[in-house]
Tab-separated table of C-alpha atoms in Angstrom:
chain	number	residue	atom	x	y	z
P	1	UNK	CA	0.000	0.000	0.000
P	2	UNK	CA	1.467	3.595	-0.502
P	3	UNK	CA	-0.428	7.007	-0.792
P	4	UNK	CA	-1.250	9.028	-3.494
P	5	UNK	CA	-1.277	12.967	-3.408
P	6	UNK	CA	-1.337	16.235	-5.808
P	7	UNK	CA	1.998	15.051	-7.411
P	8	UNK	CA	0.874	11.386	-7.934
P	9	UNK	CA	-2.453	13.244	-9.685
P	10	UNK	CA	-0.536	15.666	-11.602
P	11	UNK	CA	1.369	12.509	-13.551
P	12	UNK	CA	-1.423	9.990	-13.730
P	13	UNK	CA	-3.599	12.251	-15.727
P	14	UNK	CA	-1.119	12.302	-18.324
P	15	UNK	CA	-0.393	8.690	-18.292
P	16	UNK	CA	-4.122	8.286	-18.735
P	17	UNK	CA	-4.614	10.315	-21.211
P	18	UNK	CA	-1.449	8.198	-22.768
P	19	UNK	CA	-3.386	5.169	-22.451
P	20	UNK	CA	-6.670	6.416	-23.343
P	21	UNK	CA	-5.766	6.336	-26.831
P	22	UNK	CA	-7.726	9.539	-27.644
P	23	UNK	CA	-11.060	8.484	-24.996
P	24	UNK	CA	-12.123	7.953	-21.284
P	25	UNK	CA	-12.931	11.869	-21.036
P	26	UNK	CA	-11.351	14.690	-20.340
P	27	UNK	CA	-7.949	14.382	-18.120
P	28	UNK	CA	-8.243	17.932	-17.380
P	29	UNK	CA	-11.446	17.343	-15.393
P	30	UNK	CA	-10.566	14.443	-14.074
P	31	UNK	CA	-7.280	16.052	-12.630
P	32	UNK	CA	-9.389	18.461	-10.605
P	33	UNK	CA	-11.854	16.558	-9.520
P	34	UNK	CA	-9.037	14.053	-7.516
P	35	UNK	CA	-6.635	16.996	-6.564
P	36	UNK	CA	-9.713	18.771	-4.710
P	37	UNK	CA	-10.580	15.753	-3.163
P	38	UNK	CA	-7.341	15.303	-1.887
P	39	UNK	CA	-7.213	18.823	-0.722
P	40	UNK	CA	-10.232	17.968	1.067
P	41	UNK	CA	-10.073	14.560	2.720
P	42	UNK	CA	-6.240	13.875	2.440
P	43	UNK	CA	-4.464	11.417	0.167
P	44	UNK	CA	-5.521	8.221	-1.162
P	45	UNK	CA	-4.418	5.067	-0.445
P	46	UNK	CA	-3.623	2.525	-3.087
P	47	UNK	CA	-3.477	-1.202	-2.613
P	48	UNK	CA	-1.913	-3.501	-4.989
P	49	UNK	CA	-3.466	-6.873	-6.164
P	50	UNK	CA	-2.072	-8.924	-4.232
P	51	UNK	CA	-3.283	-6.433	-0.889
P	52	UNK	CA	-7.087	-7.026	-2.082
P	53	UNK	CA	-8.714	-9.874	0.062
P	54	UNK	CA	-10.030	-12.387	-1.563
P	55	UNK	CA	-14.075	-12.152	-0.349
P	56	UNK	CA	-14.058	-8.171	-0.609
P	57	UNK	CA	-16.565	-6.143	-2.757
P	58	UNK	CA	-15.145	-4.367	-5.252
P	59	UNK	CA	-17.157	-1.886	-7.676
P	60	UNK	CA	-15.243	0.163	-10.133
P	61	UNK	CA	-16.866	3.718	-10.845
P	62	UNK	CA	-16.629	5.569	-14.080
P	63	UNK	CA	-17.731	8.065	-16.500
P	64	UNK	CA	-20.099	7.112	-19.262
P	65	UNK	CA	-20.693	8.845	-22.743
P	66	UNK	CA	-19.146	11.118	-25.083
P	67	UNK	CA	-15.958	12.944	-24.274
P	68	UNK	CA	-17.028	16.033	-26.415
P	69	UNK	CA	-20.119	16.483	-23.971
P	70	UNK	CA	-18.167	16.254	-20.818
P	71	UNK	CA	-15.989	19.297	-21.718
P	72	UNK	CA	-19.079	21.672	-21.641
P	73	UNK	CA	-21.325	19.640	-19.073
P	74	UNK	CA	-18.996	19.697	-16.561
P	75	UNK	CA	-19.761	16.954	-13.420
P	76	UNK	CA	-20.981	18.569	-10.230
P	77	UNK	CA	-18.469	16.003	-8.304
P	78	UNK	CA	-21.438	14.024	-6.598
P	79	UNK	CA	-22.826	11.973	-9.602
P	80	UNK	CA	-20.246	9.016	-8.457
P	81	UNK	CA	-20.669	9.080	-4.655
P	82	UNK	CA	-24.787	9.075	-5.710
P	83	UNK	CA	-24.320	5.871	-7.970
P	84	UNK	CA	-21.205	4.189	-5.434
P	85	UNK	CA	-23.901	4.991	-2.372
P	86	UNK	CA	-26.917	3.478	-4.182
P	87	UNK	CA	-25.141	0.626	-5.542
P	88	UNK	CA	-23.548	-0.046	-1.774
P	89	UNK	CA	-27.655	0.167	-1.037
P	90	UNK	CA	-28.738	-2.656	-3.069
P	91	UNK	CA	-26.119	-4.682	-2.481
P	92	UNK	CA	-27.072	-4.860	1.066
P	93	UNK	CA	-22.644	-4.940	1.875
P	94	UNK	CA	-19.873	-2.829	2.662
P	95	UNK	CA	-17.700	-1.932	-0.455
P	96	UNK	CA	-14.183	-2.649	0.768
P	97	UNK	CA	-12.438	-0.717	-2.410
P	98	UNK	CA	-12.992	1.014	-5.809
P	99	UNK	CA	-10.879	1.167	-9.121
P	100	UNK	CA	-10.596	2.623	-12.175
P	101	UNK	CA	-12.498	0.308	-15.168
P	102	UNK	CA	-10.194	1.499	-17.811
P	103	UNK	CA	-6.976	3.537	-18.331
P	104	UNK	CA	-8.262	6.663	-19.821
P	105	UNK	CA	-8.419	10.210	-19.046
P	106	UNK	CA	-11.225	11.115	-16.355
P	107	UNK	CA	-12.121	7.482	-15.652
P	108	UNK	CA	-8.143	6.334	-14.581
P	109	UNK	CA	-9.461	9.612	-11.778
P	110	UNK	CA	-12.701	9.283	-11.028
P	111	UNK	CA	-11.716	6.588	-8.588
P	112	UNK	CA	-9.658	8.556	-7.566
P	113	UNK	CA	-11.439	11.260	-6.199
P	114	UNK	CA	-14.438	9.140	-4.799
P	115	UNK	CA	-12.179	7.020	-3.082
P	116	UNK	CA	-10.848	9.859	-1.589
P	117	UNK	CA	-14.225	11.409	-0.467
P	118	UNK	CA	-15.668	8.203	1.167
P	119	UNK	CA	-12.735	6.677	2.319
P	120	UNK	CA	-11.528	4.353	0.518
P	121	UNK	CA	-8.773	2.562	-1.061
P	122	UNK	CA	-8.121	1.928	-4.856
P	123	UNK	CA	-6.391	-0.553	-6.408
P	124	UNK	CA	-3.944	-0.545	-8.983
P	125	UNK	CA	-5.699	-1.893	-11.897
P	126	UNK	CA	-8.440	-1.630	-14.314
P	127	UNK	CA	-10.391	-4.042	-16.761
P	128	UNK	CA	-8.636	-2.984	-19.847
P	129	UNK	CA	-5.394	-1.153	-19.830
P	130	UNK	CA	-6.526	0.974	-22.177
P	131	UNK	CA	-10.235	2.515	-23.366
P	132	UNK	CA	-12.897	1.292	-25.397
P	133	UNK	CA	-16.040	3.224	-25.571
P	134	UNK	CA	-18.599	0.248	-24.566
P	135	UNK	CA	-19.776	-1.269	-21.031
P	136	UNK	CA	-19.076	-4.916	-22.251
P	137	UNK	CA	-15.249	-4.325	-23.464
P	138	UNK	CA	-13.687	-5.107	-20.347
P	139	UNK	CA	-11.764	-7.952	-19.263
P	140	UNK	CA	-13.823	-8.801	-16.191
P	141	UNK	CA	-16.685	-9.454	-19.378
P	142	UNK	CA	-14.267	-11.451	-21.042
P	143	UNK	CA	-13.521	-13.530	-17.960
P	144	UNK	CA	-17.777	-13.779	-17.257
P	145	UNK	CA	-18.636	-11.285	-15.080
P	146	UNK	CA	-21.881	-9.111	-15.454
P	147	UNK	CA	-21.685	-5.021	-15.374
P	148	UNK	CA	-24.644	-5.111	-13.491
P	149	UNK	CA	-26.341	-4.536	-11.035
P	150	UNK	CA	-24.801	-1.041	-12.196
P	151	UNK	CA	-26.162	2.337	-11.127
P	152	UNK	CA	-26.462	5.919	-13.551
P	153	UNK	CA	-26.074	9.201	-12.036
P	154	UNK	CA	-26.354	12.361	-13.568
P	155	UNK	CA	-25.221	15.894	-12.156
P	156	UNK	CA	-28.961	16.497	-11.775
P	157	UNK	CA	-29.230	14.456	-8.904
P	158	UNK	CA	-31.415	11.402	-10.852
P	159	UNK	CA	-30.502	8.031	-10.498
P	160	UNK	CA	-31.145	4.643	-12.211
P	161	UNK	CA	-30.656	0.972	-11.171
P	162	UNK	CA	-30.149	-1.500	-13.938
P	163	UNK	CA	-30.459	-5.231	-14.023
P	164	UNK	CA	-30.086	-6.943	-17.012
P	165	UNK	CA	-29.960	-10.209	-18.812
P	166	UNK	CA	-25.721	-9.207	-19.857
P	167	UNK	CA	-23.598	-7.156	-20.487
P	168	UNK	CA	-24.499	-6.539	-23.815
P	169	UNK	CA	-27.998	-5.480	-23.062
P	170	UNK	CA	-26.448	-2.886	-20.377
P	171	UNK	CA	-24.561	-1.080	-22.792
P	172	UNK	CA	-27.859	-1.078	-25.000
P	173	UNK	CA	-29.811	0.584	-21.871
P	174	UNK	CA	-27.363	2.181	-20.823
P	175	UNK	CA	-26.443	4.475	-23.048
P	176	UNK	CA	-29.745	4.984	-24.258
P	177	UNK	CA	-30.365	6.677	-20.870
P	178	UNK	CA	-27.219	8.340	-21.085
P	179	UNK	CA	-27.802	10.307	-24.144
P	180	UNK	CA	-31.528	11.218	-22.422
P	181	UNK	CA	-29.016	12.600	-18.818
P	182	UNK	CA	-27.567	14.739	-21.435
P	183	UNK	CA	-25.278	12.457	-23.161
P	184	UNK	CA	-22.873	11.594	-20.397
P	185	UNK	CA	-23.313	10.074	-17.021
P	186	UNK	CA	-21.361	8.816	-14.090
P	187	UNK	CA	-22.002	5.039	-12.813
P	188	UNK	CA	-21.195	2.134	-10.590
P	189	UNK	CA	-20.792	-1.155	-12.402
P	190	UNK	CA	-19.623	-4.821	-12.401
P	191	UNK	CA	-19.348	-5.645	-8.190
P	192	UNK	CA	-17.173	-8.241	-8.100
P	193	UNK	CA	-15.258	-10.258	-5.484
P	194	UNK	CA	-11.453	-9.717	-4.481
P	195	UNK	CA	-10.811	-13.380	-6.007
P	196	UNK	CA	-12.066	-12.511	-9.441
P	197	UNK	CA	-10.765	-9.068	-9.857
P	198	UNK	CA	-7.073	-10.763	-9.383
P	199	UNK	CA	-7.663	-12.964	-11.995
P	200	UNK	CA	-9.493	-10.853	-14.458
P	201	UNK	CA	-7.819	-7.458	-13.847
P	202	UNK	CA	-4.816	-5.834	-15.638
P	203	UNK	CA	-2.662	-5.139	-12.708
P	204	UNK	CA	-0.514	-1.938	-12.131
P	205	UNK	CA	-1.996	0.098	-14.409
P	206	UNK	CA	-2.109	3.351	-12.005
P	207	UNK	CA	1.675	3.306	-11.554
P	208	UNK	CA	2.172	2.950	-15.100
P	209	UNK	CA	-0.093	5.725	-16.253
P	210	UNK	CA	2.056	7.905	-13.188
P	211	UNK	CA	5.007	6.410	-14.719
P	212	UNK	CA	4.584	7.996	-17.683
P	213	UNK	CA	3.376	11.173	-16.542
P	214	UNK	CA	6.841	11.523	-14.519
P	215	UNK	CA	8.288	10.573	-17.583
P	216	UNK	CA	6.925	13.329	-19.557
P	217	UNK	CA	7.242	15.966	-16.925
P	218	UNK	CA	10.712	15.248	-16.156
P	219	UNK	CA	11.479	16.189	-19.625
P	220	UNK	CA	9.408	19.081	-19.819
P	221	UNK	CA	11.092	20.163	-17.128
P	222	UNK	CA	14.572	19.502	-18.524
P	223	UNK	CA	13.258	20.831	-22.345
P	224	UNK	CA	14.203	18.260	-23.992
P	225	UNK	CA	11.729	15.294	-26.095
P	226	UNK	CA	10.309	12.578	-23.842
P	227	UNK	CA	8.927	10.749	-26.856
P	228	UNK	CA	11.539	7.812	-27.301
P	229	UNK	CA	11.464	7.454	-23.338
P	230	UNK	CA	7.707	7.195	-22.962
P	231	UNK	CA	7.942	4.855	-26.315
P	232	UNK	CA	10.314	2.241	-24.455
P	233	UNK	CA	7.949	2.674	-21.153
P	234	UNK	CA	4.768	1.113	-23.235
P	235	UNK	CA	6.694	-0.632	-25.208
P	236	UNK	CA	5.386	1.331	-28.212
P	237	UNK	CA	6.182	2.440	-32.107
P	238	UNK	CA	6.328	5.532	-33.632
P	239	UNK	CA	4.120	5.479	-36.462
P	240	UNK	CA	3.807	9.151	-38.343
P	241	UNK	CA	4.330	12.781	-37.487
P	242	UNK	CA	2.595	15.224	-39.334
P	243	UNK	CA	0.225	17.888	-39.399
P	244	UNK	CA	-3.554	17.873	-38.333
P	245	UNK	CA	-5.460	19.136	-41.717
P	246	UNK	CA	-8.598	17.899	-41.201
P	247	UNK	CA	-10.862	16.691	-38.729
P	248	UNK	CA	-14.818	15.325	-38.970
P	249	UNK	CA	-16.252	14.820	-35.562
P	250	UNK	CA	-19.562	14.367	-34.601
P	251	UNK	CA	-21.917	13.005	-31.290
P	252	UNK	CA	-24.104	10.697	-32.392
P	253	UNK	CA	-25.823	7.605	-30.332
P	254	UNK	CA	-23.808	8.558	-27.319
P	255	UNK	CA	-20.301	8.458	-29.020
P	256	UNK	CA	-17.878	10.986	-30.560
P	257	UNK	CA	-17.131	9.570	-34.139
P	258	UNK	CA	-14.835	11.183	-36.341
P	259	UNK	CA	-11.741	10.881	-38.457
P	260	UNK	CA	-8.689	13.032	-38.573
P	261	UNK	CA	-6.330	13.825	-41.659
P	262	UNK	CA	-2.590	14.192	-40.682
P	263	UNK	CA	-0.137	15.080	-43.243
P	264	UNK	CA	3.740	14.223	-42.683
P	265	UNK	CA	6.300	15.965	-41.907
P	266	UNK	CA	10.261	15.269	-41.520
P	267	UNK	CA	10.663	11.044	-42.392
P	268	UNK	CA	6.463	11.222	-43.252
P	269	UNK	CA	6.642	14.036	-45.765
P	270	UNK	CA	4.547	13.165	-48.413
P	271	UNK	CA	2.429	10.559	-47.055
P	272	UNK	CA	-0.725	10.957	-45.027
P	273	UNK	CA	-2.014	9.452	-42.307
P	274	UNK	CA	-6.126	8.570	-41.247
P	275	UNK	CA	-7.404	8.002	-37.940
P	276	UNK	CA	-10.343	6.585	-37.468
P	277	UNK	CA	-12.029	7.381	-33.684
P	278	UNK	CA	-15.403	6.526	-31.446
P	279	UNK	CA	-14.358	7.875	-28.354
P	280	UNK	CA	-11.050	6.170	-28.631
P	281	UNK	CA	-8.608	5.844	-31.827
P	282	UNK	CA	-9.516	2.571	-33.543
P	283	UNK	CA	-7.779	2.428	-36.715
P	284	UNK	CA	-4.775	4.433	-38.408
P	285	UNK	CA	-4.104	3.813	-41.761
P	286	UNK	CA	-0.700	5.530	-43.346
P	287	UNK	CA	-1.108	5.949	-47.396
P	288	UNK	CA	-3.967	3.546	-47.157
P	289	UNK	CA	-2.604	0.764	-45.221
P	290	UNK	CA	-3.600	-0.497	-41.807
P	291	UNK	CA	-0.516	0.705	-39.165
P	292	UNK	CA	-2.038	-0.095	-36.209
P	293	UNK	CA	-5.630	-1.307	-35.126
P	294	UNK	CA	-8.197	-2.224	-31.823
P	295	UNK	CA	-7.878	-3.674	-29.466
P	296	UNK	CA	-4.041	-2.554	-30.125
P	297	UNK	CA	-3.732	1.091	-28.552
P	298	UNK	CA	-3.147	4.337	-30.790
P	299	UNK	CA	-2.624	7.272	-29.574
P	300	UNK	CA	-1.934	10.667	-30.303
P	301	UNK	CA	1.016	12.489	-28.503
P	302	UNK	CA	2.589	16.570	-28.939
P	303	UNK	CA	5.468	16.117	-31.439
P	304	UNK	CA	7.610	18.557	-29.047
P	305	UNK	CA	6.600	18.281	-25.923
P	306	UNK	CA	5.065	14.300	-25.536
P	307	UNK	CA	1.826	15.559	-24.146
P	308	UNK	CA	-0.874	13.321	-25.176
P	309	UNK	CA	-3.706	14.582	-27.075
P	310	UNK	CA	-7.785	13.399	-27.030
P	311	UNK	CA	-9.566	13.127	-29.832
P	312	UNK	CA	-11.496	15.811	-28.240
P	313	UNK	CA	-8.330	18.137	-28.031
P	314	UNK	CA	-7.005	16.999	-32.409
P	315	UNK	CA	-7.148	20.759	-33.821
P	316	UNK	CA	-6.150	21.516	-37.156
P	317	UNK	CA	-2.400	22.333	-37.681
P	318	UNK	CA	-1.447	20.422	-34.583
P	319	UNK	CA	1.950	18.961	-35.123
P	320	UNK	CA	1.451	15.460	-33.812
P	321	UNK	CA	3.210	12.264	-33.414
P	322	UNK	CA	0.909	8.594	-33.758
P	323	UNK	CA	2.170	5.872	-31.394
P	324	UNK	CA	1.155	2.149	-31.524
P	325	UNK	CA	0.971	-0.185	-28.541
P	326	UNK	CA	0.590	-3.664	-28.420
P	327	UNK	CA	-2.441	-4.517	-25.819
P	328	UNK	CA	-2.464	-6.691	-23.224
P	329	UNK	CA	-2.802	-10.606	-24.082
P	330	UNK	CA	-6.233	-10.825	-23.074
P	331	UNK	CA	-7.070	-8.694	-25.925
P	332	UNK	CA	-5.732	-10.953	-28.538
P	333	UNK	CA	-7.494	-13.865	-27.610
P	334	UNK	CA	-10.906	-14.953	-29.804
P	335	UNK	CA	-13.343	-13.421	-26.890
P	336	UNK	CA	-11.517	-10.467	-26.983
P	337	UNK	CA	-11.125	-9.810	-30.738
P	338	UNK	CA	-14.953	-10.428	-31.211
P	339	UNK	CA	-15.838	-8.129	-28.482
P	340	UNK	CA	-12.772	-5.036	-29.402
P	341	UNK	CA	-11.675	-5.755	-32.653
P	342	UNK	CA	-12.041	-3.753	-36.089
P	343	UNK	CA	-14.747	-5.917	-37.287
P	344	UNK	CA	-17.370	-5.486	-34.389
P	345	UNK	CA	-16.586	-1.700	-34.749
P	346	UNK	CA	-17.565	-2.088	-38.727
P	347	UNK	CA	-14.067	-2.037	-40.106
P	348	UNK	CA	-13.652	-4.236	-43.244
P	349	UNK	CA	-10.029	-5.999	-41.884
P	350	UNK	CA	-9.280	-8.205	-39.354
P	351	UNK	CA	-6.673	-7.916	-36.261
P	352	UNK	CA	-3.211	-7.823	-37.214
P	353	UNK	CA	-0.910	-7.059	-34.071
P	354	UNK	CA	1.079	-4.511	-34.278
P	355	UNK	CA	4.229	-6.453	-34.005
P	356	UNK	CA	3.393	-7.925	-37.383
P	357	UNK	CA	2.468	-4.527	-39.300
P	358	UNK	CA	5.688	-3.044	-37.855
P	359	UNK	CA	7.586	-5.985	-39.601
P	360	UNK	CA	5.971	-5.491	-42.828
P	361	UNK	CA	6.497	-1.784	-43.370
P	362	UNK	CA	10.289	-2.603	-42.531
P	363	UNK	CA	9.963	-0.911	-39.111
P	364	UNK	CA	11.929	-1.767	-35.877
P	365	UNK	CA	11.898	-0.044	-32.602
């Protein structure tokens, strides 16, 4: 166990947003919500896996809809203690400890801040080491657990319990009533036992997303490019710098959808580069071939200073680097490829790892 404070904040958020691969909301927000708490109610305690006991209660907390909304319809700060408290309720049991249910912007610090207004502890992990913009594409689904009973809190103080026949069916009704709270929501979702959350978790995910964020600061700090460092952290590939020229973004059914247009620059000059996004980065194509695709992570970084950028934040005639990272194993297996990969999101290709992309376009780390 060790605490968290401000500075522990400060470099998750960007780790976050790192791993977020464009989604999860805005870090910005997020950052705020966790530092105030801590100003309030004193730092945060974080307990690794192995710390967790094996009958607790666990519920992770998160945000739920499109990033674009959030940045306007800013939370109040008690949507997530409404939906942890009513969820607590039903459940008839103490919750012994929260956690983040992805690694992405506002929801790697939503935790973060309810844990520290009601006391609790968070553990160092999350059910995909990554984003994805749906309820089912965690890896607590892909080991069998259900996301409900979940609970859906808006900042106008309403609340809704769901029960439902899967997960499936709770993203359906879920964000259904999400775009009618004004097209994002905060929740509580898939209680689960100490026991299961070992095996079906993706541990350390906290200190790697802080990890980062030191990473990045550091070399802020010192002026100097913290690209290649944060590359060998994640284990990642460089796969164009350019120029943002165009961007199409809309909210529709909940989600931000969009692509963006980057044109190179430097090694990329001449050659383009498409993303394709809903919430998160999905696809990236360079001259019309697949680079790097879901559930692989892309992501979006600051081509000077490392800082990662949402797909919220692409503007055009940002100068921009694309980074590729391989995803955690239980991503590539046939449960997770159907639930995360390019074809359930409508893409006409299948998963390729990134490994094996690199390799064809010649490129080593």
């Amino acid at each position: 166990m060790r605490l968290i404070g401000k500075e522990e904040i400060e470099n998750i958020a960007i780790g976050a947003a790192l791993l977020g691969t464009g989604g999860g909301g805005d870090p910005y927000i997020g950052k705020l919500m966790a530092i105030q708490a801590v100003e309030e109610n004193g730092p945060i305690r974080l307990l690794s896996l192995d710390e967790v006991p094996d009958d607790a209660l666990i519920v992770p907390s998160a945000m739920m809809g499109a990033p674009t909304v959030m940045v306007e319809k800013i939370p109040s700060g008690h949507e997530a203690l409404a939906a942890f408290k009513s969820l607590k309720d039903f459940l008839g049991q103490e919750i012994y400890a929260t956690m983040p249910i992805e690694a992405g912007g506002v929801n790697s610090l939503l935790p973060l801040a309810l844990a520290a207004q009601i006391g609790l502890p968070v553990i160092d992990a999350d059910g995909m080491g990554r984003a994805f913009p749906e309820l089912q594409m965690v890896t607590f689904y892909l080991e069998g657990a259900s996301a409900t009973p979940m609970v859906l809190s808006d900042e106008k103080g309403n609340s809704l319990l769901l029960n439902t026949i899967d997960s499936v069916w709770a993203e359906r009704i879920a964000r259904s009533v999400t775009v009618e709270m004004g097209g994002s929501v905060m929740n509580a979702i898939y209680p689960m036992e100490g026991h299961f959350v070992k095996k079906a978790s993706i541990k350390n995910i906290l200190t790697l997303e802080e990890e980062i964020g030191r990473t990045v600061r550091e070399a802020m700090k010192q002026n100097i490019n913290p690209i290649k460092d944060v590359l060998e952290l994640v284990g990642g590939t460089a796969l164009f710098e350019g120029k943002v020229t165009d961007i199409n973004r809309r909210t529709e059914g909940g989600f931000a959808k969009g692509t963006a247009t980057i044109d190179g620059l430097n090694k990329n000059k001449g050659s383009d580069c498409r993303l394709h996004f809903q919430n998160e980065h999905l696809l990236c194509e360079v001259d019309g071939k697949v680079r790097c695709v879901t559930p692989d992570l892309i992501a979006v970084v600051d081509s000077e200073t490392g800082m990662p950028i949402t797909t919220e934040g692409l503007r055009y005639g940002a100068r921009c680097t694309v980074i590729g990272i391989p995803c955690d194993e239980k991503w590539r297996t046939e449960k997770g490829i159907a639930t995360a990969g390019p074809r359930y999101f409508g893409y006409d290709t299948d998963f390729t790892p990134i490994e094996q992309l690199n390799a064809k376009a010649g490129i080593t780390k």
